[in-house]
Amino acid sequence: QVQLVESGGGLVQPGGSLRLSCAASGMIFSIRTMGWYRQAPGKQREFVAHISSSGISTYADAVKGRFTISKDNTKNTVYLRMNNLKPEDTAIYYCNFRAILDYWGQGTQVTVSS
């Protein structure tokens, strides 16, 4: 059925930037939120950011002021612009769409290291 396809992960130096994208392979109706979670090795998966159907954004304290979430409803795509990246941002980032059903991407690796 519908799949979420993520892109934009990679290796970046501290202080650098990356932009993640996540697009649904098919149309998803009644989306409540689009967002991102992340999981570092040995740690719990944690909330990063999401944006509601009305365009309201919410961020985890750890990323406030550095990350920006946005969306394109026409494309059913969500983006995460990550600025001033820190080593502690290193994790697998998972895209999440909350609709009638919940959808998850397979994850994309973000590594922040010199």
Coordinates of N, CA, C and O in Angstrom, one line a residue:
Q1 N 0.8 -1.2 0.0 CA 0.0 0.0 0.0 C 0.9 1.2 0.0 O 1.9 1.3 -0.7
V2 N 0.5 2.2 0.7 CA 1.2 3.5 0.8 C 2.5 3.3 1.6 O 2.5 2.6 2.6
Q3 N 3.6 3.9 1.1 CA 4.9 3.8 1.8 C 5.4 5.2 1.9 O 5.1 6.1 1.1
L4 N 6.2 5.5 3.0 CA 6.9 6.8 3.1 C 8.3 6.6 2.7 O 9.0 5.7 3.2
V5 N 8.8 7.5 1.8 CA 10.1 7.4 1.3 C 10.9 8.6 1.8 O 10.5 9.7 1.5
E6 N 12.0 8.3 2.6 CA 12.8 9.4 3.2 C 14.1 9.6 2.4 O 14.6 8.6 1.7
S7 N 14.6 10.8 2.4 CA 15.8 11.1 1.8 C 16.5 12.3 2.5 O 15.8 13.0 3.2
G8 N 17.8 12.5 2.2 CA 18.5 13.6 2.7 C 19.4 13.4 3.9 O 20.2 14.2 4.3
G9 N 19.4 12.2 4.4 CA 20.3 11.8 5.5 C 21.7 11.7 5.0 O 22.0 11.7 3.8
G10 N 22.7 11.7 5.9 CA 24.1 11.5 5.5 C 25.0 12.0 6.6 O 24.6 12.1 7.8
L11 N 26.3 12.2 6.2 CA 27.3 12.6 7.2 C 27.6 14.0 7.0 O 27.7 14.6 5.9
V12 N 27.6 14.7 8.2 CA 27.8 16.2 8.2 C 28.7 16.5 9.4 O 28.6 15.8 10.4
Q13 N 29.5 17.6 9.2 CA 30.3 18.0 10.3 C 29.5 18.8 11.3 O 28.5 19.4 11.0
P14 N 29.9 18.9 12.6 CA 29.2 19.7 13.6 C 29.1 21.2 13.0 O 30.0 21.7 12.5
G15 N 27.9 21.7 13.3 CA 27.7 23.1 12.8 C 27.1 23.1 11.4 O 26.6 24.1 10.9
G16 N 27.1 22.0 10.7 CA 26.5 21.9 9.4 C 25.0 21.7 9.3 O 24.4 21.7 10.4
S17 N 24.5 21.6 8.1 CA 23.1 21.5 7.9 C 22.7 20.3 7.0 O 23.5 19.9 6.1
L18 N 21.5 19.8 7.2 CA 20.9 18.8 6.3 C 19.5 19.1 6.2 O 18.9 19.7 7.1
R19 N 18.9 18.7 5.1 CA 17.5 18.8 4.9 C 16.9 17.4 4.6 O 17.3 16.8 3.6
L20 N 16.0 16.9 5.4 CA 15.4 15.6 5.2 C 14.0 15.8 4.5 O 13.4 16.8 4.8
S21 N 13.7 14.9 3.7 CA 12.4 14.9 3.0 C 11.7 13.5 3.2 O 12.4 12.5 3.3
C22 N 10.4 13.6 3.2 CA 9.7 12.3 3.4 C 8.4 12.5 2.6 O 7.6 13.4 2.8
A23 N 8.2 11.6 1.6 CA 7.1 11.7 0.7 C 6.3 10.4 0.7 O 6.9 9.3 0.6
A24 N 5.0 10.5 0.7 CA 4.2 9.3 0.6 C 4.1 8.8 -0.9 O 4.0 9.6 -1.8
S25 N 4.2 7.5 -1.1 CA 4.2 7.0 -2.4 C 2.8 7.0 -3.0 O 2.6 6.9 -4.2
G26 N 1.8 7.2 -2.2 CA 0.4 7.4 -2.7 C -0.3 8.4 -1.8 O 0.3 8.9 -0.8
M27 N -1.4 8.8 -2.2 CA -2.2 9.8 -1.4 C -2.7 9.2 -0.1 O -3.2 8.1 0.0
I28 N -2.5 10.0 1.0 CA -3.0 9.7 2.3 C -4.0 10.7 2.7 O -3.7 11.9 2.6
F29 N -5.2 10.3 3.0 CA -6.2 11.3 3.4 C -6.3 11.4 4.9 O -6.0 10.5 5.6
S30 N -6.9 12.5 5.3 CA -7.2 12.8 6.7 C -5.9 12.8 7.5 O -5.9 12.3 8.6
I31 N -4.8 13.4 7.0 CA -3.6 13.5 7.8 C -3.8 14.5 8.9 O -4.2 15.6 8.8
R32 N -3.5 14.0 10.1 CA -3.5 14.9 11.3 C -2.2 15.6 11.5 O -2.2 16.8 11.8
T33 N -1.1 14.8 11.5 CA 0.2 15.4 11.6 C 1.2 14.7 10.7 O 1.0 13.5 10.4
M34 N 2.2 15.4 10.4 CA 3.4 14.9 9.7 C 4.6 15.2 10.6 O 4.7 16.3 11.1
G35 N 5.5 14.3 10.8 CA 6.5 14.6 11.7 C 7.7 13.6 11.6 O 7.8 12.8 10.8
W36 N 8.6 13.9 12.6 CA 9.9 13.1 12.6 C 10.2 12.7 14.0 O 10.0 13.4 15.0
Y37 N 10.7 11.5 14.1 CA 11.3 10.9 15.4 C 12.7 10.5 15.1 O 13.1 10.4 13.9
R38 N 13.5 10.3 16.1 CA 14.8 9.8 15.9 C 15.2 8.8 17.0 O 14.7 8.9 18.1
Q39 N 16.1 8.0 16.7 CA 16.6 7.0 17.6 C 18.1 6.8 17.5 O 18.6 6.4 16.4
A40 N 18.8 7.1 18.6 CA 20.3 6.9 18.6 C 20.6 5.5 19.2 O 19.7 5.0 19.9
P41 N 21.7 4.9 18.9 CA 22.0 3.6 19.4 C 22.0 3.6 20.9 O 22.5 4.4 21.6
G42 N 21.3 2.6 21.4 CA 21.1 2.4 22.8 C 20.2 3.3 23.5 O 20.1 3.3 24.8
K43 N 19.5 4.1 22.8 CA 18.5 5.1 23.3 C 17.1 4.8 22.8 O 16.9 4.1 21.8
Q44 N 16.1 5.4 23.5 CA 14.7 5.3 23.1 C 14.5 6.1 21.9 O 15.1 7.2 21.7
R45 N 13.5 5.7 21.1 CA 13.1 6.6 20.0 C 12.4 7.9 20.7 O 11.6 7.8 21.6
E46 N 12.8 9.0 20.1 CA 12.3 10.3 20.7 C 11.7 11.1 19.6 O 12.0 11.1 18.5
F47 N 10.7 11.9 20.1 CA 10.0 12.9 19.2 C 11.0 14.0 18.9 O 11.7 14.5 19.7
V48 N 10.9 14.4 17.6 CA 11.7 15.5 17.1 C 10.9 16.7 16.8 O 11.1 17.8 17.3
A49 N 9.9 16.5 15.9 CA 9.1 17.6 15.5 C 7.9 17.1 14.7 O 8.0 16.0 14.1
H50 N 6.8 17.8 14.7 CA 5.7 17.5 13.8 C 5.0 18.8 13.5 O 5.1 19.8 14.1
I51 N 4.2 18.7 12.4 CA 3.4 19.8 11.9 C 2.0 19.3 11.7 O 1.8 18.2 11.1
S52 N 1.0 20.0 12.2 CA -0.4 19.6 12.1 C -1.0 19.9 10.8 O -0.4 20.7 10.0
S53 N -2.2 19.4 10.6 CA -2.9 19.7 9.3 C -3.1 21.2 9.1 O -3.2 21.7 8.0
S54 N -3.2 21.9 10.2 CA -3.5 23.4 10.2 C -2.2 24.2 10.1 O -2.2 25.4 10.0
G55 N -1.0 23.5 10.1 CA 0.2 24.1 9.9 C 0.9 24.5 11.2 O 1.9 25.3 11.1
I56 N 0.5 24.1 12.3 CA 1.1 24.4 13.6 C 2.3 23.4 13.8 O 2.1 22.2 13.8
S57 N 3.4 23.9 14.1 CA 4.6 23.1 14.3 C 4.9 23.0 15.8 O 4.8 23.9 16.6
T58 N 5.4 21.8 16.2 CA 5.9 21.5 17.5 C 7.3 20.9 17.5 O 7.5 20.1 16.6
Y59 N 8.1 21.3 18.4 CA 9.5 20.8 18.4 C 9.9 20.3 19.8 O 9.5 20.8 20.8
A60 N 10.8 19.3 19.8 CA 11.4 18.9 21.0 C 12.3 20.0 21.5 O 12.9 20.7 20.7
D61 N 12.5 20.1 22.8 CA 13.4 21.1 23.3 C 14.8 21.1 22.8 O 15.4 22.1 22.6
A62 N 15.3 19.9 22.5 CA 16.6 19.7 22.1 C 16.9 20.3 20.7 O 18.1 20.5 20.4
V63 N 15.9 20.5 19.9 CA 16.1 21.0 18.6 C 15.5 22.3 18.3 O 15.7 22.9 17.2
K64 N 14.8 22.9 19.3 CA 14.2 24.2 19.1 C 15.3 25.3 18.7 O 16.3 25.3 19.3
G65 N 14.9 26.0 17.7 CA 15.8 27.1 17.3 C 16.8 26.6 16.2 O 17.5 27.4 15.6
R66 N 16.9 25.3 16.0 CA 17.9 24.8 15.1 C 17.2 24.0 13.9 O 17.7 24.1 12.8
F67 N 16.1 23.4 14.2 CA 15.4 22.6 13.2 C 14.1 23.3 12.8 O 13.5 24.0 13.6
T68 N 13.7 23.1 11.6 CA 12.5 23.7 11.0 C 11.7 22.7 10.2 O 12.3 22.1 9.3
I69 N 10.5 22.4 10.6 CA 9.7 21.5 9.9 C 8.7 22.2 9.0 O 8.2 23.3 9.3
S70 N 8.5 21.7 7.8 CA 7.5 22.3 6.8 C 6.9 21.2 6.0 O 7.3 20.0 6.1
K71 N 5.9 21.5 5.3 CA 5.2 20.5 4.5 C 4.7 21.0 3.2 O 4.5 22.3 3.0
D72 N 4.4 20.1 2.3 CA 3.7 20.4 1.0 C 2.5 19.5 0.9 O 2.7 18.3 0.6
N73 N 1.3 20.0 1.2 CA 0.2 19.1 1.2 C -0.1 18.5 -0.2 O -0.6 17.4 -0.2
T74 N 0.1 19.3 -1.2 CA -0.1 18.8 -2.5 C 0.7 17.5 -2.8 O 0.2 16.6 -3.5
K75 N 1.9 17.5 -2.3 CA 2.8 16.4 -2.6 C 2.8 15.4 -1.4 O 3.5 14.4 -1.5
N76 N 2.0 15.7 -0.4 CA 2.1 14.8 0.8 C 3.5 14.6 1.2 O 3.9 13.4 1.4
T77 N 4.2 15.7 1.4 CA 5.6 15.6 1.7 C 5.9 16.5 2.9 O 5.3 17.6 3.1
V78 N 6.8 16.0 3.8 CA 7.2 16.7 5.0 C 8.7 16.9 4.9 O 9.4 16.0 4.4
Y79 N 9.2 18.0 5.4 CA 10.6 18.3 5.3 C 11.1 18.6 6.7 O 10.4 19.1 7.6
L80 N 12.4 18.4 7.0 CA 13.0 18.8 8.2 C 14.3 19.4 7.9 O 15.3 18.7 7.5
R81 N 14.4 20.7 8.1 CA 15.7 21.5 7.9 C 16.4 21.5 9.2 O 15.9 22.0 10.2
M82 N 17.6 20.9 9.2 CA 18.4 20.8 10.4 C 19.6 21.7 10.3 O 20.5 21.4 9.4
N83 N 19.7 22.7 11.1 CA 20.8 23.6 11.1 C 21.6 23.5 12.4 O 21.1 23.0 13.4
N84 N 22.9 23.9 12.3 CA 23.8 23.9 13.5 C 23.7 22.5 14.1 O 23.6 22.4 15.3
L85 N 24.0 21.5 13.3 CA 23.9 20.1 13.8 C 25.0 19.9 14.8 O 26.1 20.4 14.7
K86 N 24.7 19.0 15.8 CA 25.6 18.7 16.9 C 25.7 17.2 16.9 O 24.9 16.4 16.4
P87 N 26.9 16.7 17.4 CA 27.1 15.2 17.5 C 25.9 14.5 18.1 O 25.6 13.4 17.7
E88 N 25.3 15.1 19.1 CA 24.1 14.4 19.8 C 22.9 14.3 18.9 O 21.9 13.7 19.3
D89 N 22.9 15.0 17.7 CA 21.8 14.8 16.8 C 22.0 13.5 16.0 O 21.1 13.1 15.2
T90 N 23.1 12.9 16.1 CA 23.3 11.6 15.4 C 22.3 10.6 15.7 O 22.1 10.2 16.9
A91 N 21.6 10.0 14.8 CA 20.5 9.1 15.0 C 19.9 8.6 13.7 O 20.3 9.2 12.6
I92 N 19.1 7.6 13.7 CA 18.3 7.3 12.6 C 17.0 8.1 12.8 O 16.4 8.1 13.8
Y93 N 16.6 8.8 11.7 CA 15.5 9.7 11.7 C 14.3 9.0 11.0 O 14.5 8.5 9.8
Y94 N 13.2 8.9 11.6 CA 12.0 8.2 11.1 C 10.9 9.2 10.8 O 10.5 10.0 11.6
C95 N 10.4 9.1 9.6 CA 9.3 9.9 9.2 C 8.0 9.3 9.7 O 7.8 8.1 9.7
N96 N 7.0 10.1 10.1 CA 5.8 9.6 10.7 C 4.6 10.5 10.2 O 4.6 11.7 10.3
F97 N 3.6 9.8 9.6 CA 2.4 10.5 9.2 C 1.2 9.9 10.1 O 1.1 8.7 10.1
R98 N 0.5 10.7 10.7 CA -0.6 10.3 11.5 C -1.9 10.6 10.8 O -2.2 11.8 10.6
A99 N -2.6 9.6 10.4 CA -3.9 9.8 9.7 C -4.9 8.8 10.3 O -4.8 8.6 11.5
I100 N -5.8 8.3 9.5 CA -6.7 7.3 10.0 C -5.9 6.1 10.5 O -6.1 5.5 11.5
L101 N -4.8 5.8 9.7 CA -3.8 4.9 10.1 C -2.5 5.6 10.3 O -2.4 6.8 9.8
D102 N -1.6 5.1 11.0 CA -0.2 5.7 11.2 C 0.7 5.1 10.2 O 0.7 3.9 10.0
Y103 N 1.6 5.9 9.6 CA 2.6 5.5 8.7 C 4.0 5.8 9.1 O 4.2 6.9 9.7
W104 N 4.9 4.9 8.9 CA 6.3 5.2 9.3 C 7.2 4.9 8.1 O 7.0 3.9 7.3
G105 N 8.3 5.7 8.0 CA 9.3 5.5 7.0 C 10.3 4.4 7.6 O 10.2 4.0 8.8
Q106 N 11.2 4.0 6.8 CA 12.2 3.0 7.2 C 13.4 3.6 8.0 O 14.1 2.9 8.6
G107 N 13.5 4.9 8.0 CA 14.5 5.6 8.7 C 15.7 6.0 7.8 O 16.0 5.3 6.8
T108 N 16.3 7.1 8.1 CA 17.4 7.6 7.3 C 18.5 8.0 8.3 O 18.2 8.7 9.3
Q109 N 19.7 7.6 8.1 CA 20.8 7.9 9.0 C 21.3 9.3 8.9 O 21.6 9.7 7.8
V110 N 21.4 9.9 10.0 CA 22.1 11.2 10.1 C 23.2 11.1 11.1 O 23.1 10.7 12.2
T111 N 24.4 11.4 10.6 CA 25.6 11.3 11.4 C 26.3 12.6 11.4 O 26.7 13.2 10.4
V112 N 26.5 13.1 12.6 CA 27.2 14.4 12.8 C 28.5 14.2 13.5 O 28.6 13.8 14.6
S113 N 29.6 14.3 12.7 CA 30.9 14.0 13.2 C 32.0 14.8 12.4 O 31.8 15.0 11.2
S114 N 33.1 15.1 13.1 CA 34.2 15.7 12.4 C 35.1 14.7 11.7 O 36.0 15.0 11.0

